[in-house]
Amino acid sequence: MALSPVESRLHSALADYLQVAHQGGAASMQAAWAERLKTSMHVLDALESECAPQLDPRLRHFLESKSYRKAHDLPIVTGK
């Protein structure tokens, strides 16, 4: 099943967030890591606001509650 452009953008933003979050921040890189994490979360918040009317209710719920792993793994986002 092909992803819609909105789903594709969301999946990409969620994957980016999860990658940044997983990397953590070594003490010497903490400020840069925190900034990347904030930027990633800002992108997700913007996408959520922009796309809210078009989103599946489960996906919208996960995004609103910042359950980004659950949102990323939903079949409607992964295309599976």
PDB file of C-alpha atoms in Angstrom:
ATOM      1  CA  MET A   1       0.000   0.000   0.000  1.00  0.00           C
ATOM      2  CA  ALA A   2       1.513   3.321  -1.051  1.00  0.00           C
ATOM      3  CA  LEU A   3       1.715   6.144   1.440  1.00  0.00           C
ATOM      4  CA  SER A   4      -0.021   9.424   0.753  1.00  0.00           C
ATOM      5  CA  PRO A   5       2.226  12.499   0.641  1.00  0.00           C
ATOM      6  CA  VAL A   6       1.076  13.452   4.163  1.00  0.00           C
ATOM      7  CA  GLU A   7       1.759   9.963   5.509  1.00  0.00           C
ATOM      8  CA  SER A   8       5.144   9.928   3.818  1.00  0.00           C
ATOM      9  CA  ARG A   9       6.110  13.272   5.373  1.00  0.00           C
ATOM     10  CA  LEU A  10       4.925  12.104   8.781  1.00  0.00           C
ATOM     11  CA  HIS A  11       6.771   8.812   8.531  1.00  0.00           C
ATOM     12  CA  SER A  12       9.965  10.608   7.581  1.00  0.00           C
ATOM     13  CA  ALA A  13       9.625  13.127  10.435  1.00  0.00           C
ATOM     14  CA  LEU A  14       8.853  10.368  12.941  1.00  0.00           C
ATOM     15  CA  ALA A  15      11.833   8.304  11.775  1.00  0.00           C
ATOM     16  CA  ASP A  16      14.078  11.361  12.104  1.00  0.00           C
ATOM     17  CA  TYR A  17      12.820  12.047  15.631  1.00  0.00           C
ATOM     18  CA  LEU A  18      13.328   8.438  16.708  1.00  0.00           C
ATOM     19  CA  GLN A  19      16.842   8.401  15.283  1.00  0.00           C
ATOM     20  CA  VAL A  20      17.794  11.604  17.106  1.00  0.00           C
ATOM     21  CA  ALA A  21      16.185  10.442  20.349  1.00  0.00           C
ATOM     22  CA  HIS A  22      17.964   7.098  20.163  1.00  0.00           C
ATOM     23  CA  GLN A  23      21.362   8.720  19.690  1.00  0.00           C
ATOM     24  CA  GLY A  24      21.125  10.432  23.039  1.00  0.00           C
ATOM     25  CA  GLY A  25      23.598  13.085  23.856  1.00  0.00           C
ATOM     26  CA  ALA A  26      27.132  12.569  25.027  1.00  0.00           C
ATOM     27  CA  ALA A  27      28.132  15.238  27.524  1.00  0.00           C
ATOM     28  CA  SER A  28      30.293  17.077  24.997  1.00  0.00           C
ATOM     29  CA  MET A  29      27.503  17.035  22.389  1.00  0.00           C
ATOM     30  CA  GLN A  30      24.515  17.611  24.700  1.00  0.00           C
ATOM     31  CA  ALA A  31      23.616  21.096  23.457  1.00  0.00           C
ATOM     32  CA  ALA A  32      23.702  20.127  19.767  1.00  0.00           C
ATOM     33  CA  TRP A  33      21.721  16.948  20.427  1.00  0.00           C
ATOM     34  CA  ALA A  34      19.092  18.810  22.448  1.00  0.00           C
ATOM     35  CA  GLU A  35      18.734  21.358  19.655  1.00  0.00           C
ATOM     36  CA  ARG A  36      18.270  18.600  17.040  1.00  0.00           C
ATOM     37  CA  LEU A  37      15.652  16.968  19.269  1.00  0.00           C
ATOM     38  CA  LYS A  38      13.766  20.269  19.700  1.00  0.00           C
ATOM     39  CA  THR A  39      13.856  20.870  15.951  1.00  0.00           C
ATOM     40  CA  SER A  40      12.560  17.380  15.253  1.00  0.00           C
ATOM     41  CA  MET A  41       9.718  17.813  17.752  1.00  0.00           C
ATOM     42  CA  HIS A  42       8.871  21.215  16.252  1.00  0.00           C
ATOM     43  CA  VAL A  43       8.565  19.625  12.794  1.00  0.00           C
ATOM     44  CA  LEU A  44       6.248  16.940  14.188  1.00  0.00           C
ATOM     45  CA  ASP A  45       4.099  19.541  15.969  1.00  0.00           C
ATOM     46  CA  ALA A  46       3.826  21.571  12.756  1.00  0.00           C
ATOM     47  CA  LEU A  47       2.872  18.502  10.714  1.00  0.00           C
ATOM     48  CA  GLU A  48       0.309  17.493  13.328  1.00  0.00           C
ATOM     49  CA  SER A  49      -1.302  20.950  13.201  1.00  0.00           C
ATOM     50  CA  GLU A  50      -1.199  21.124   9.423  1.00  0.00           C
ATOM     51  CA  CYS A  51      -2.550  17.639   8.799  1.00  0.00           C
ATOM     52  CA  ALA A  52      -4.858  17.036  11.777  1.00  0.00           C
ATOM     53  CA  PRO A  53      -8.137  16.961   9.802  1.00  0.00           C
ATOM     54  CA  GLN A  54      -6.750  14.341   7.398  1.00  0.00           C
ATOM     55  CA  LEU A  55      -5.218  12.040   9.992  1.00  0.00           C
ATOM     56  CA  ASP A  56      -6.523   8.734  11.239  1.00  0.00           C
ATOM     57  CA  PRO A  57      -7.876   9.269  14.792  1.00  0.00           C
ATOM     58  CA  ARG A  58      -5.390   6.777  16.279  1.00  0.00           C
ATOM     59  CA  LEU A  59      -2.484   8.519  14.624  1.00  0.00           C
ATOM     60  CA  ARG A  60      -3.733  11.921  15.744  1.00  0.00           C
ATOM     61  CA  HIS A  61      -4.054  10.603  19.312  1.00  0.00           C
ATOM     62  CA  PHE A  62      -0.481   9.255  19.324  1.00  0.00           C
ATOM     63  CA  LEU A  63       0.872  12.516  17.930  1.00  0.00           C
ATOM     64  CA  GLU A  64      -1.063  14.618  20.440  1.00  0.00           C
ATOM     65  CA  SER A  65       0.239  12.521  23.329  1.00  0.00           C
ATOM     66  CA  LYS A  66       3.793  12.534  21.919  1.00  0.00           C
ATOM     67  CA  SER A  67       3.763   8.740  21.581  1.00  0.00           C
ATOM     68  CA  TYR A  68       6.001   8.967  18.555  1.00  0.00           C
ATOM     69  CA  ARG A  69       7.150   5.314  18.566  1.00  0.00           C
ATOM     70  CA  LYS A  70       3.516   4.158  18.497  1.00  0.00           C
ATOM     71  CA  ALA A  71       2.694   6.664  15.755  1.00  0.00           C
ATOM     72  CA  HIS A  72       5.708   5.536  13.723  1.00  0.00           C
ATOM     73  CA  ASP A  73       4.740   1.865  14.015  1.00  0.00           C
ATOM     74  CA  LEU A  74       1.098   2.250  12.951  1.00  0.00           C
ATOM     75  CA  PRO A  75       0.399   0.354   9.713  1.00  0.00           C
ATOM     76  CA  ILE A  76      -1.192   3.468   8.179  1.00  0.00           C
ATOM     77  CA  VAL A  77       2.117   5.304   8.564  1.00  0.00           C
ATOM     78  CA  THR A  78       4.455   2.493   7.611  1.00  0.00           C
ATOM     79  CA  GLY A  79       2.439   1.440   4.576  1.00  0.00           C
ATOM     80  CA  LYS A  80       2.320  -2.191   5.770  1.00  0.00           C
TER      81      LYS A  80
END
